[in-house]
mmCIF file of C-alpha atoms in Angstrom:
data_model
loop_
_atom_site.group_PDB
_atom_site.id
_atom_site.type_symbol
_atom_site.label_atom_id
_atom_site.label_comp_id
_atom_site.label_asym_id
_atom_site.label_seq_id
_atom_site.Cartn_x
_atom_site.Cartn_y
_atom_site.Cartn_z
ATOM 1 C CA MET A 16 90.462 -60.679 -23.361
ATOM 2 C CA ASP A 17 87.373 -58.762 -22.222
ATOM 3 C CA LEU A 18 85.300 -61.874 -22.928
ATOM 4 C CA LEU A 19 87.531 -63.923 -20.630
ATOM 5 C CA ILE A 20 87.256 -61.300 -17.892
ATOM 6 C CA GLU A 21 83.466 -61.466 -18.147
ATOM 7 C CA ILE A 22 83.537 -65.264 -17.888
ATOM 8 C CA HIS A 23 85.886 -64.969 -14.898
ATOM 9 C CA ARG A 24 83.446 -62.678 -13.089
ATOM 10 C CA GLN A 25 80.475 -64.914 -13.825
ATOM 11 C CA ARG A 26 82.304 -68.002 -12.560
ATOM 12 C CA LEU A 27 83.260 -66.221 -9.326
ATOM 13 C CA LYS A 28 79.714 -64.964 -8.811
ATOM 14 C CA TRP A 29 78.338 -68.500 -8.759
ATOM 15 C CA THR A 30 81.165 -70.057 -6.740
ATOM 16 C CA ASP A 31 80.038 -71.229 -3.308
ATOM 17 C CA THR A 32 82.650 -70.931 -0.545
ATOM 18 C CA THR A 33 80.607 -72.580 2.220
ATOM 19 C CA PHE A 34 82.857 -75.643 2.081
ATOM 20 C CA VAL A 35 86.469 -75.479 0.903
ATOM 21 C CA ARG A 36 88.749 -78.486 0.475
ATOM 22 C CA SER A 37 91.476 -78.954 3.068
ATOM 23 C CA LEU A 38 94.197 -78.852 0.387
ATOM 24 C CA VAL A 39 93.697 -75.089 0.093
ATOM 25 C CA ASN A 40 95.442 -74.654 3.457
ATOM 26 C CA ARG A 41 98.398 -76.840 2.474
ATOM 27 C CA ILE A 42 99.288 -75.080 -0.758
ATOM 28 C CA GLU A 43 102.109 -72.544 -0.510
ATOM 29 C CA TRP A 44 100.242 -69.881 -2.461
ATOM 30 C CA ASN A 45 103.224 -67.504 -2.411
ATOM 31 C CA ALA A 46 105.096 -69.679 -4.912
ATOM 32 C CA ARG A 47 105.371 -68.229 -8.410
ATOM 33 C CA LEU A 48 104.284 -71.412 -10.199
ATOM 34 C CA ILE A 49 101.799 -73.889 -8.718
ATOM 35 C CA GLY A 50 100.288 -76.947 -10.369
ATOM 36 C CA ILE A 51 97.237 -78.842 -9.096
ATOM 37 C CA LYS A 52 96.742 -82.308 -10.562
ATOM 38 C CA GLY A 53 93.852 -84.661 -10.080
ATOM 39 C CA SER A 54 91.356 -86.953 -11.712
ATOM 40 C CA ARG A 55 88.394 -85.517 -13.578
ATOM 41 C CA GLY A 56 85.513 -84.541 -11.301
ATOM 42 C CA VAL A 57 87.338 -84.204 -7.972
ATOM 43 C CA GLY A 58 86.967 -80.398 -7.730
ATOM 44 C CA LYS A 59 90.152 -78.773 -9.061
ATOM 45 C CA THR A 60 88.289 -75.943 -10.789
ATOM 46 C CA THR A 61 86.150 -75.244 -7.731
ATOM 47 C CA LEU A 62 89.193 -75.153 -5.449
ATOM 48 C CA MET A 63 90.867 -72.607 -7.703
ATOM 49 C CA LEU A 64 87.785 -70.394 -7.992
ATOM 50 C CA GLN A 65 87.148 -70.498 -4.247
ATOM 51 C CA TYR A 66 90.687 -69.340 -3.538
ATOM 52 C CA ILE A 67 90.357 -66.466 -6.028
ATOM 53 C CA LYS A 68 87.028 -65.385 -4.564
ATOM 54 C CA GLN A 69 88.285 -65.447 -0.978
ATOM 55 C CA LYS A 70 91.699 -63.907 -1.667
ATOM 56 C CA TYR A 71 91.035 -61.441 -4.493
ATOM 57 C CA GLY A 72 87.290 -60.905 -4.748
ATOM 58 C CA ASN A 73 86.617 -58.820 -7.861
ATOM 59 C CA SER A 74 90.137 -57.400 -8.021
ATOM 60 C CA ALA A 75 91.649 -57.117 -11.490
ATOM 61 C CA GLU A 76 94.905 -58.516 -10.098
ATOM 62 C CA ALA A 77 93.647 -62.099 -10.601
ATOM 63 C CA LEU A 78 92.212 -63.787 -13.674
ATOM 64 C CA TYR A 79 90.769 -67.285 -14.112
ATOM 65 C CA VAL A 80 90.678 -68.809 -17.605
ATOM 66 C CA SER A 81 89.978 -72.322 -18.827
ATOM 67 C CA LEU A 82 92.291 -73.330 -21.641
ATOM 68 C CA ASP A 83 89.589 -75.382 -23.337
ATOM 69 C CA ASN A 84 87.743 -72.117 -24.079
ATOM 70 C CA ILE A 85 87.134 -71.552 -27.799
ATOM 71 C CA TRP A 86 88.880 -68.163 -27.422
ATOM 72 C CA PHE A 87 92.201 -70.017 -27.539
ATOM 73 C CA THR A 88 91.597 -71.354 -31.037
ATOM 74 C CA ASN A 89 92.580 -67.903 -32.340
ATOM 75 C CA HIS A 90 94.691 -66.550 -29.471
ATOM 76 C CA ARG A 91 97.870 -67.667 -27.743
ATOM 77 C CA LEU A 92 98.288 -68.021 -24.008
ATOM 78 C CA SER A 93 101.480 -65.933 -24.075
ATOM 79 C CA ASN A 94 99.573 -63.025 -25.648
ATOM 80 C CA LEU A 95 96.920 -63.259 -22.934
ATOM 81 C CA ALA A 96 99.618 -63.139 -20.255
ATOM 82 C CA ASP A 97 101.248 -60.108 -21.843
ATOM 83 C CA ASP A 98 97.948 -58.229 -22.052
ATOM 84 C CA PHE A 99 97.028 -59.247 -18.492
ATOM 85 C CA VAL A 100 100.320 -57.983 -17.032
ATOM 86 C CA LYS A 101 99.980 -54.669 -18.888
ATOM 87 C CA ARG A 102 96.545 -54.222 -17.268
ATOM 88 C CA GLY A 103 98.062 -54.700 -13.804
ATOM 89 C CA GLY A 104 97.472 -58.431 -13.444
ATOM 90 C CA LYS A 105 99.516 -60.300 -10.843
ATOM 91 C CA ARG A 106 98.089 -63.838 -10.565
ATOM 92 C CA LEU A 107 96.960 -65.912 -13.564
ATOM 93 C CA PHE A 108 94.886 -69.047 -12.911
ATOM 94 C CA LEU A 109 94.892 -71.527 -15.799
ATOM 95 C CA ASP A 110 92.415 -74.406 -15.815
ATOM 96 C CA GLU A 111 92.579 -77.590 -17.938
ATOM 97 C CA VAL A 112 96.080 -76.886 -19.277
ATOM 98 C CA HIS A 113 96.264 -80.328 -20.908
ATOM 99 C CA LYS A 114 93.662 -79.121 -23.427
ATOM 100 C CA TYR A 115 96.095 -76.525 -24.789
ATOM 101 C CA PRO A 116 98.849 -77.599 -27.243
ATOM 102 C CA PHE A 117 102.406 -76.954 -26.024
ATOM 103 C CA TRP A 118 101.087 -75.722 -22.682
ATOM 104 C CA ALA A 119 104.305 -76.531 -20.822
ATOM 105 C CA GLN A 120 106.542 -74.530 -23.158
ATOM 106 C CA GLU A 121 104.269 -71.472 -23.085
ATOM 107 C CA ILE A 122 103.934 -71.521 -19.296
ATOM 108 C CA LYS A 123 107.717 -71.777 -19.011
ATOM 109 C CA ASN A 124 108.123 -68.767 -21.319
ATOM 110 C CA ILE A 125 105.557 -66.749 -19.352
ATOM 111 C CA TYR A 126 107.270 -67.716 -16.082
ATOM 112 C CA ASP A 127 110.662 -66.606 -17.419
ATOM 113 C CA ASN A 128 109.499 -63.453 -19.230
ATOM 114 C CA TYR A 129 107.152 -62.001 -16.579
ATOM 115 C CA PRO A 130 108.816 -62.335 -13.157
ATOM 116 C CA GLN A 131 106.121 -60.102 -11.627
ATOM 117 C CA LEU A 132 103.426 -62.657 -12.566
ATOM 118 C CA SER A 133 102.433 -65.754 -10.565
ATOM 119 C CA ILE A 134 100.725 -68.700 -12.236
ATOM 120 C CA VAL A 135 98.469 -71.444 -10.865
ATOM 121 C CA PHE A 136 97.417 -74.205 -13.244
ATOM 122 C CA THR A 137 95.312 -77.360 -13.051
ATOM 123 C CA GLY A 138 95.446 -80.465 -15.178
ATOM 124 C CA SER A 139 94.615 -84.118 -15.506
ATOM 125 C CA SER A 140 96.178 -86.672 -13.179
ATOM 126 C CA LEU A 141 97.917 -87.869 -16.368
ATOM 127 C CA LEU A 142 99.752 -84.560 -16.666
ATOM 128 C CA GLU A 143 103.499 -85.135 -16.841
ATOM 129 C CA ILE A 144 105.383 -82.231 -15.320
ATOM 130 C CA LEU A 145 108.749 -83.962 -15.130
ATOM 131 C CA ASN A 146 108.735 -85.285 -18.688
ATOM 132 C CA ALA A 147 107.111 -82.256 -20.279
ATOM 133 C CA ARG A 148 109.237 -80.685 -22.953
ATOM 134 C CA ALA A 149 109.779 -77.515 -20.937
ATOM 135 C CA ASP A 150 110.564 -79.459 -17.727
ATOM 136 C CA LEU A 151 108.475 -77.416 -15.321
ATOM 137 C CA SER A 152 109.368 -79.729 -12.438
ATOM 138 C CA ARG A 153 112.270 -77.470 -11.410
ATOM 139 C CA ARG A 154 110.005 -74.429 -11.351
ATOM 140 C CA ALA A 155 106.583 -75.633 -10.241
ATOM 141 C CA ASP A 156 105.234 -76.746 -6.860
ATOM 142 C CA ILE A 157 102.902 -79.628 -7.708
ATOM 143 C CA TYR A 158 99.963 -80.724 -5.542
ATOM 144 C CA HIS A 159 97.551 -83.621 -5.939
ATOM 145 C CA LEU A 160 93.835 -83.201 -5.240
ATOM 146 C CA PRO A 161 91.981 -86.482 -4.580
ATOM 147 C CA GLY A 162 88.226 -86.905 -4.237
ATOM 148 C CA LEU A 163 86.504 -86.197 -0.945
ATOM 149 C CA SER A 164 87.616 -88.080 2.139
ATOM 150 C CA PHE A 165 84.906 -89.332 4.484
ATOM 151 C CA ARG A 166 85.826 -86.402 6.762
ATOM 152 C CA GLU A 167 85.384 -83.871 3.941
ATOM 153 C CA TYR A 168 82.142 -85.519 2.848
ATOM 154 C CA MET A 169 80.690 -85.050 6.326
ATOM 155 C CA GLU A 170 81.610 -81.372 6.292
ATOM 156 C CA MET A 171 80.415 -80.692 2.755
ATOM 157 C CA PHE A 172 77.108 -82.560 2.869
ATOM 158 C CA HIS A 173 76.214 -82.603 6.567
ATOM 159 C CA ARG A 174 78.032 -79.528 7.950
ATOM 160 C CA ILE A 175 79.846 -81.642 10.549
ATOM 161 C CA ARG A 176 83.430 -80.474 10.890
ATOM 162 C CA LEU A 177 86.092 -82.919 12.054
ATOM 163 C CA PRO A 178 89.843 -82.551 12.516
ATOM 164 C CA VAL A 179 92.380 -84.328 10.342
ATOM 165 C CA TYR A 180 94.110 -87.199 12.134
ATOM 166 C CA SER A 181 97.444 -88.716 11.141
ATOM 167 C CA ILE A 182 97.768 -92.453 10.725
ATOM 168 C CA GLN A 183 99.928 -92.447 13.852
ATOM 169 C CA ASP A 184 97.083 -90.729 15.754
ATOM 170 C CA ILE A 185 94.675 -93.421 14.618
ATOM 171 C CA LEU A 186 96.943 -96.324 15.523
ATOM 172 C CA GLU A 187 97.741 -94.942 18.975
ATOM 173 C CA ARG A 188 94.558 -93.054 19.943
ATOM 174 C CA HIS A 189 91.670 -94.670 18.095
ATOM 175 C CA PRO A 190 89.462 -95.164 21.213
ATOM 176 C CA ASP A 191 89.845 -91.445 22.028
ATOM 177 C CA ILE A 192 89.115 -90.502 18.410
ATOM 178 C CA SER A 193 85.942 -92.600 18.566
ATOM 179 C CA ASP A 194 84.913 -90.676 21.693
ATOM 180 C CA GLU A 195 85.641 -87.321 20.037
ATOM 181 C CA THR A 196 83.768 -88.233 16.842
ATOM 182 C CA LEU A 197 80.737 -89.828 18.465
ATOM 183 C CA THR A 198 79.989 -86.650 20.389
ATOM 184 C CA LEU A 199 79.335 -85.034 16.978
ATOM 185 C CA PHE A 200 77.602 -87.770 14.955
ATOM 186 C CA LYS A 201 77.203 -91.507 14.400
ATOM 187 C CA PRO A 202 79.735 -92.430 11.685
ATOM 188 C CA LEU A 203 77.973 -95.645 10.682
ATOM 189 C CA GLN A 204 74.801 -93.673 9.959
ATOM 190 C CA TYR A 205 76.516 -91.984 6.994
ATOM 191 C CA PHE A 206 79.370 -94.317 6.059
ATOM 192 C CA ASN A 207 77.532 -96.458 3.497
ATOM 193 C CA ASP A 208 76.198 -93.325 1.780
ATOM 194 C CA TYR A 209 79.758 -92.093 1.425
ATOM 195 C CA LEU A 210 80.891 -95.407 -0.041
ATOM 196 C CA ARG A 211 78.151 -95.234 -2.666
ATOM 197 C CA GLU A 212 78.125 -91.549 -3.599
ATOM 198 C CA GLY A 213 80.450 -89.430 -1.435
ATOM 199 C CA TYR A 214 83.824 -89.324 -3.215
ATOM 200 C CA TYR A 215 82.965 -86.877 -6.009
ATOM 201 C CA PRO A 216 81.823 -83.360 -5.044
ATOM 202 C CA PHE A 217 79.560 -83.096 -8.107
ATOM 203 C CA PHE A 218 77.103 -85.460 -6.388
ATOM 204 C CA ALA A 219 75.725 -82.287 -4.745
ATOM 205 C CA GLU A 220 74.727 -80.795 -8.101
ATOM 206 C CA ASN A 221 72.146 -83.445 -8.973
ATOM 207 C CA PRO A 222 72.031 -86.579 -6.778
ATOM 208 C CA LYS A 223 69.584 -88.379 -9.095
ATOM 209 C CA ARG A 224 71.924 -88.018 -12.063
ATOM 210 C CA PHE A 225 75.052 -88.953 -10.137
ATOM 211 C CA PRO A 226 75.484 -92.528 -11.471
ATOM 212 C CA MET A 227 75.039 -91.310 -15.049
ATOM 213 C CA ARG A 228 77.352 -88.352 -14.480
ATOM 214 C CA LEU A 229 80.044 -90.583 -12.974
ATOM 215 C CA GLU A 230 79.795 -92.968 -15.904
ATOM 216 C CA GLU A 231 80.206 -89.987 -18.250
ATOM 217 C CA THR A 232 83.269 -88.896 -16.252
ATOM 218 C CA VAL A 233 84.862 -92.338 -16.635
ATOM 219 C CA ASN A 234 84.115 -92.308 -20.370
ATOM 220 C CA MET A 235 85.723 -88.880 -20.775
ATOM 221 C CA ILE A 236 88.875 -90.095 -19.038
ATOM 222 C CA LEU A 237 89.046 -93.154 -21.284
ATOM 223 C CA GLU A 238 87.889 -91.609 -24.551
ATOM 224 C CA ILE A 239 89.504 -88.164 -24.343
ATOM 225 C CA GLU A 240 92.322 -88.012 -21.804
ATOM 226 C CA LEU A 241 93.998 -91.345 -22.571
ATOM 227 C CA PRO A 242 94.138 -90.736 -26.352
ATOM 228 C CA LEU A 243 95.202 -87.106 -25.810
ATOM 229 C CA LEU A 244 97.816 -87.584 -23.106
ATOM 230 C CA ARG A 245 98.959 -91.200 -23.549
ATOM 231 C CA ASN A 246 98.378 -91.638 -27.290
ATOM 232 C CA VAL A 247 96.080 -94.616 -26.752
ATOM 233 C CA ASP A 248 94.463 -95.623 -30.029
ATOM 234 C CA TYR A 249 90.736 -94.914 -29.710
ATOM 235 C CA ALA A 250 90.049 -98.335 -31.226
ATOM 236 C CA TYR A 251 91.428 -99.910 -28.033
ATOM 237 C CA VAL A 252 89.316 -97.880 -25.598
ATOM 238 C CA HIS A 253 86.579 -100.508 -25.537
ATOM 239 C CA LYS A 254 89.175 -103.096 -24.455
ATOM 240 C CA ILE A 255 90.196 -100.841 -21.556
ATOM 241 C CA LYS A 256 86.528 -100.554 -20.592
ATOM 242 C CA GLN A 257 86.365 -104.357 -20.627
ATOM 243 C CA LEU A 258 89.330 -104.455 -18.285
ATOM 244 C CA LEU A 259 87.651 -102.059 -15.832
ATOM 245 C CA GLN A 260 84.482 -104.132 -15.902
ATOM 246 C CA ILE A 261 86.423 -107.307 -15.052
ATOM 247 C CA VAL A 262 88.192 -105.612 -12.133
ATOM 248 C CA SER A 263 84.929 -104.143 -10.809
ATOM 249 C CA GLN A 264 83.402 -107.588 -10.401
ATOM 250 C CA SER A 265 86.408 -109.197 -8.709
ATOM 251 C CA THR A 266 87.124 -109.597 -4.994
ATOM 252 C CA PRO A 267 89.837 -108.227 -5.313
ATOM 253 C CA PHE A 268 91.290 -108.739 -8.769
ATOM 254 C CA ILE A 269 94.451 -110.862 -8.799
ATOM 255 C CA PRO A 270 95.693 -110.524 -12.366
ATOM 256 C CA ASN A 271 96.849 -113.425 -14.493
ATOM 257 C CA VAL A 272 98.288 -111.114 -17.109
ATOM 258 C CA SER A 273 98.700 -113.673 -19.881
ATOM 259 C CA LYS A 274 95.144 -115.039 -19.581
ATOM 260 C CA LEU A 275 93.639 -111.580 -19.192
ATOM 261 C CA ALA A 276 95.528 -110.264 -22.229
ATOM 262 C CA GLU A 277 94.198 -113.185 -24.247
ATOM 263 C CA ARG A 278 90.675 -112.614 -22.959
ATOM 264 C CA ILE A 279 90.485 -108.974 -24.069
ATOM 265 C CA GLY A 280 92.594 -109.480 -27.185
ATOM 266 C CA VAL A 281 95.810 -107.535 -26.538
ATOM 267 C CA SER A 282 99.441 -108.467 -25.965
ATOM 268 C CA ARG A 283 100.831 -108.983 -22.467
ATOM 269 C CA ALA A 284 102.984 -105.845 -22.762
ATOM 270 C CA THR A 285 100.015 -103.780 -23.955
ATOM 271 C CA LEU A 286 97.886 -104.996 -21.063
ATOM 272 C CA THR A 287 100.465 -104.055 -18.396
ATOM 273 C CA THR A 288 100.786 -100.644 -20.053
ATOM 274 C CA TYR A 289 97.000 -100.176 -19.915
ATOM 275 C CA LEU A 290 96.986 -101.140 -16.241
ATOM 276 C CA LYS A 291 99.635 -98.499 -15.566
ATOM 277 C CA TYR A 292 97.612 -95.861 -17.427
ATOM 278 C CA LEU A 293 94.463 -96.724 -15.465
ATOM 279 C CA GLU A 294 96.440 -96.400 -12.253
ATOM 280 C CA GLU A 295 97.621 -92.943 -13.353
ATOM 281 C CA THR A 296 94.046 -91.871 -14.104
ATOM 282 C CA GLU A 297 93.075 -92.989 -10.563
ATOM 283 C CA LEU A 298 90.513 -95.411 -11.939
ATOM 284 C CA LEU A 299 92.579 -98.278 -10.510
ATOM 285 C CA ILE A 300 94.755 -98.874 -7.451
ATOM 286 C CA SER A 301 97.523 -101.424 -7.998
ATOM 287 C CA LEU A 302 99.450 -103.189 -5.252
ATOM 288 C CA TYR A 303 103.000 -104.360 -5.882
ATOM 289 C CA LYS A 304 105.330 -106.396 -3.708
ATOM 290 C CA ASN A 305 108.005 -103.743 -4.042
ATOM 291 C CA SER A 306 106.722 -100.201 -4.542
ATOM 292 C CA HIS A 307 110.194 -98.808 -5.295
ATOM 293 C CA GLY A 308 111.443 -98.706 -8.846
ATOM 294 C CA ILE A 309 108.227 -100.086 -10.348
ATOM 295 C CA SER A 310 108.600 -100.515 -14.099
ATOM 296 C CA ALA A 311 105.845 -99.958 -16.633
ATOM 297 C CA LEU A 312 105.843 -103.711 -17.404
ATOM 298 C CA GLN A 313 105.784 -104.960 -13.796
ATOM 299 C CA LYS A 314 102.715 -107.013 -12.953
ATOM 300 C CA PRO A 315 100.701 -105.855 -9.924
ATOM 301 C CA GLU A 316 99.828 -108.471 -7.306
ATOM 302 C CA LYS A 317 96.322 -107.135 -6.661
ATOM 303 C CA ILE A 318 94.123 -104.509 -8.286
ATOM 304 C CA TYR A 319 91.235 -102.488 -6.859
ATOM 305 C CA LEU A 320 89.050 -99.835 -8.437
ATOM 306 C CA GLY A 321 90.186 -96.294 -7.643
ATOM 307 C CA ASN A 322 87.371 -95.550 -5.197
ATOM 308 C CA THR A 323 84.192 -97.133 -3.865
ATOM 309 C CA ASN A 324 81.810 -94.920 -5.893
ATOM 310 C CA LEU A 325 83.230 -96.470 -9.066
ATOM 311 C CA MET A 326 82.327 -99.918 -7.754
ATOM 312 C CA TYR A 327 78.625 -99.062 -7.707
ATOM 313 C CA VAL A 328 78.695 -97.609 -11.220
ATOM 314 C CA LEU A 329 80.948 -100.166 -12.923
ATOM 315 C CA GLY A 330 80.062 -103.190 -10.806
ATOM 316 C CA ALA A 331 76.319 -102.449 -10.701
ATOM 317 C CA GLU A 332 74.655 -104.858 -8.267
ATOM 318 C CA ASN A 333 77.714 -107.113 -7.995
ATOM 319 C CA VAL A 334 79.470 -105.050 -5.321
ATOM 320 C CA ASN A 335 81.289 -107.375 -2.970
ATOM 321 C CA LYS A 336 81.285 -106.136 0.639
ATOM 322 C CA GLY A 337 84.798 -107.364 1.399
ATOM 323 C CA ASN A 338 86.198 -105.737 -1.728
ATOM 324 C CA LEU A 339 84.304 -102.537 -0.909
ATOM 325 C CA ARG A 340 85.989 -102.301 2.493
ATOM 326 C CA LYS A 341 89.458 -102.889 1.061
ATOM 327 C CA THR A 342 88.901 -100.392 -1.748
ATOM 328 C CA PHE A 343 87.914 -97.727 0.778
ATOM 329 C CA PHE A 344 90.999 -98.405 2.884
ATOM 330 C CA ALA A 345 93.328 -98.381 -0.126
ATOM 331 C CA ASN A 346 91.798 -95.188 -1.494
ATOM 332 C CA GLN A 347 91.899 -93.179 1.731
ATOM 333 C CA VAL A 348 95.235 -94.414 3.085
ATOM 334 C CA GLY A 349 96.950 -94.452 -0.305
ATOM 335 C CA TYR A 350 96.615 -90.690 -0.785
ATOM 336 C CA GLU A 351 99.573 -89.898 1.485
ATOM 337 C CA HIS A 352 101.019 -93.316 2.325
ATOM 338 C CA ILE A 353 102.794 -96.080 0.405
ATOM 339 C CA LEU A 354 100.656 -99.179 -0.077
ATOM 340 C CA GLN A 355 102.226 -102.538 -0.859
ATOM 341 C CA HIS A 356 101.070 -106.094 -1.299
ATOM 342 C CA SER A 357 101.587 -108.307 1.748
ATOM 343 C CA ASP A 358 101.818 -112.101 1.770
ATOM 344 C CA THR A 359 100.441 -112.257 5.324
ATOM 345 C CA SER A 360 97.621 -109.679 5.208
ATOM 346 C CA ASP A 361 95.690 -107.314 2.958
ATOM 347 C CA PHE A 362 98.038 -104.314 3.029
ATOM 348 C CA LEU A 363 101.512 -103.260 4.074
ATOM 349 C CA VAL A 364 101.611 -99.493 4.685
ATOM 350 C CA ASP A 365 104.828 -97.444 4.595
ATOM 351 C CA GLY A 366 106.774 -100.676 4.771
ATOM 352 C CA LYS A 367 106.067 -101.152 8.491
ATOM 353 C CA PHE A 368 102.333 -101.388 9.328
ATOM 354 C CA THR A 369 100.309 -104.486 8.451
ATOM 355 C CA PHE A 370 96.532 -104.276 8.057
ATOM 356 C CA GLU A 371 93.910 -106.978 7.709
ATOM 357 C CA ILE A 372 90.493 -105.639 6.650
ATOM 358 C CA GLY A 373 87.137 -107.259 7.448
ATOM 359 C CA GLY A 374 83.778 -107.081 9.177
ATOM 360 C CA LYS A 375 83.131 -106.812 12.896
ATOM 361 C CA GLN A 376 83.607 -110.577 13.339
ATOM 362 C CA LYS A 377 87.064 -110.512 11.733
ATOM 363 C CA THR A 378 89.523 -112.382 13.976
ATOM 364 C CA LYS A 379 93.152 -111.525 14.675
ATOM 365 C CA LYS A 380 94.332 -115.029 13.825
ATOM 366 C CA GLN A 381 95.902 -114.066 10.506
ATOM 367 C CA ILE A 382 98.150 -111.397 12.059
ATOM 368 C CA ASP A 383 99.083 -113.224 15.273
ATOM 369 C CA GLY A 384 102.770 -112.718 15.977
ATOM 370 C CA VAL A 385 103.185 -110.046 13.287
ATOM 371 C CA GLU A 386 104.762 -106.857 14.613
ATOM 372 C CA GLY A 387 102.939 -103.613 13.857
ATOM 373 C CA ALA A 388 99.803 -105.442 12.721
ATOM 374 C CA PHE A 389 96.187 -104.268 13.008
ATOM 375 C CA VAL A 390 92.711 -105.545 12.235
ATOM 376 C CA VAL A 391 90.485 -102.933 10.602
ATOM 377 C CA SER A 392 86.804 -103.751 11.169
ATOM 378 C CA ASP A 393 83.703 -102.439 9.479
ATOM 379 C CA ASP A 394 80.387 -101.927 11.313
ATOM 380 C CA ILE A 395 81.931 -100.966 14.661
ATOM 381 C CA GLU A 396 82.047 -97.574 16.386
ATOM 382 C CA TYR A 397 84.856 -98.424 18.810
ATOM 383 C CA GLY A 398 87.929 -100.562 18.552
ATOM 384 C CA SER A 399 90.267 -101.886 21.205
ATOM 385 C CA GLU A 400 93.991 -102.578 21.275
ATOM 386 C CA ASN A 401 94.959 -103.376 17.670
ATOM 387 C CA ARG A 402 91.390 -103.492 16.315
ATOM 388 C CA ILE A 403 90.378 -100.199 14.654
ATOM 389 C CA PRO A 404 87.084 -99.068 13.043
ATOM 390 C CA LEU A 405 87.255 -98.885 9.241
ATOM 391 C CA TRP A 406 85.462 -95.519 8.975
ATOM 392 C CA MET A 407 88.229 -93.853 10.991
ATOM 393 C CA PHE A 408 90.663 -94.131 8.066
ATOM 394 C CA GLY A 409 88.421 -91.644 6.287
ATOM 395 C CA LEU A 410 89.694 -88.898 8.621
ATOM 396 C CA LEU A 411 93.259 -88.840 7.239
ATOM 397 C CA TYR A 412 92.791 -85.773 5.005
#
C-alpha cells in the first residue's frame, strides 16, 4: 500500500487546479458512494485528483488509486480498503474500475462492511451500474462527465470565464446573452478552433500530437473497452471502424441498415447492436423518432459522430460544414436534453422545441407555422426573434 500512497502523492503534486470542470460543483460529495462515468479522454481522472487536492491536500484521509495499476495483480481491492481504514482513511478514490475484475461486487462489499468509508469511482461510459452483478444503482449516485463545452474551452484555454445558461435562457434572452458575451470576447474568433480541437482537455498537453492522440483514444475504445465490456469479438473491430468511417463522411448519415450491414459484412441485427454500442461509447449520436423505450434493435433515423473533433480525425479533409454545425448542436444540447428526429426540421428537443440548423443565410421557411421553432445560425454574433447564434448552445454546461 505504501507504493500506492507514493503514487497518490506524486499525482497530486502534478495536478493543476487552475481550471476545474463545472461538474465538480454539481456532485453531492457528501454521498457515501459516487460514480463518475464518461468516455475515454474527457478528464475523469483529472476531475477526481483536482477535488482531492483542493479538499484534502496531503491529508492521509484520502487516497487515489487507479485499478489498472499492476499492484492489483497480486492484491485485492477489499484488502486495500481494510488497510486504508485501519490507517485512518475516510475517502477512497478509485479510477478505471472497469479494468478490475468483479469491481462491482467488491465495491458493494466495501460499502457494506466499512460504513465509515466513502468511495468515489470512475469508469468507462460503457460501465453498467444498473445491470452489474452487485446492483450498485441503489447505492451509488452516478454522474456523467462529457468533453469540454465551448464555455469550458474558453475558460480552460483562454482564461475567459462565462456563466452557464439554460436552454430556456437562450431561447428567451439570446440578444442579451450576446451582449453579455461580446463584452468579454468575440465568440466567432475561437469557435472554429473549438470545433476542430476543443472538446478533449488533453489537447493542452501537446497540441501538435492531438490528432494522433485522439485517433489512439478512439482505437482504445474500440479495441479494449468494447471487447472488455461488451464482449465484442476483436475480429469484428475493423468492421466497427469501417462503420465509423462511413458515418464521418456523411452529411448526416441516414442509415439503410440492410445495405450497410451487407457492405461491411455483418448481419442486420449485429449492425444495430454495434450502432448501439458506439452510441454508448459516445463515438456516435443517434436520433430516433421516439426516444422512449428504445430497443437495442431499433434503427436510428439519423446518425452523427459524437463530437466535432472526431469529424476532423475520422473524416480527414471531408468535413462537411452543415454536418459539422449539426454535430456541434447535437453534442452540446444532448448532454442534458432529449434529442429526437423531426420530420419537419433537424432536431426536436425535449419533445417541444424544434430547431433548424444552418449558416447565416438560413431562412425560416422550413419552420414557418411550427410552434416553438427556432433557426440556429452559424457565423453570426447576434440573433433576433427566433433566430439564435449557433455558438451560444456551447454555453449550456
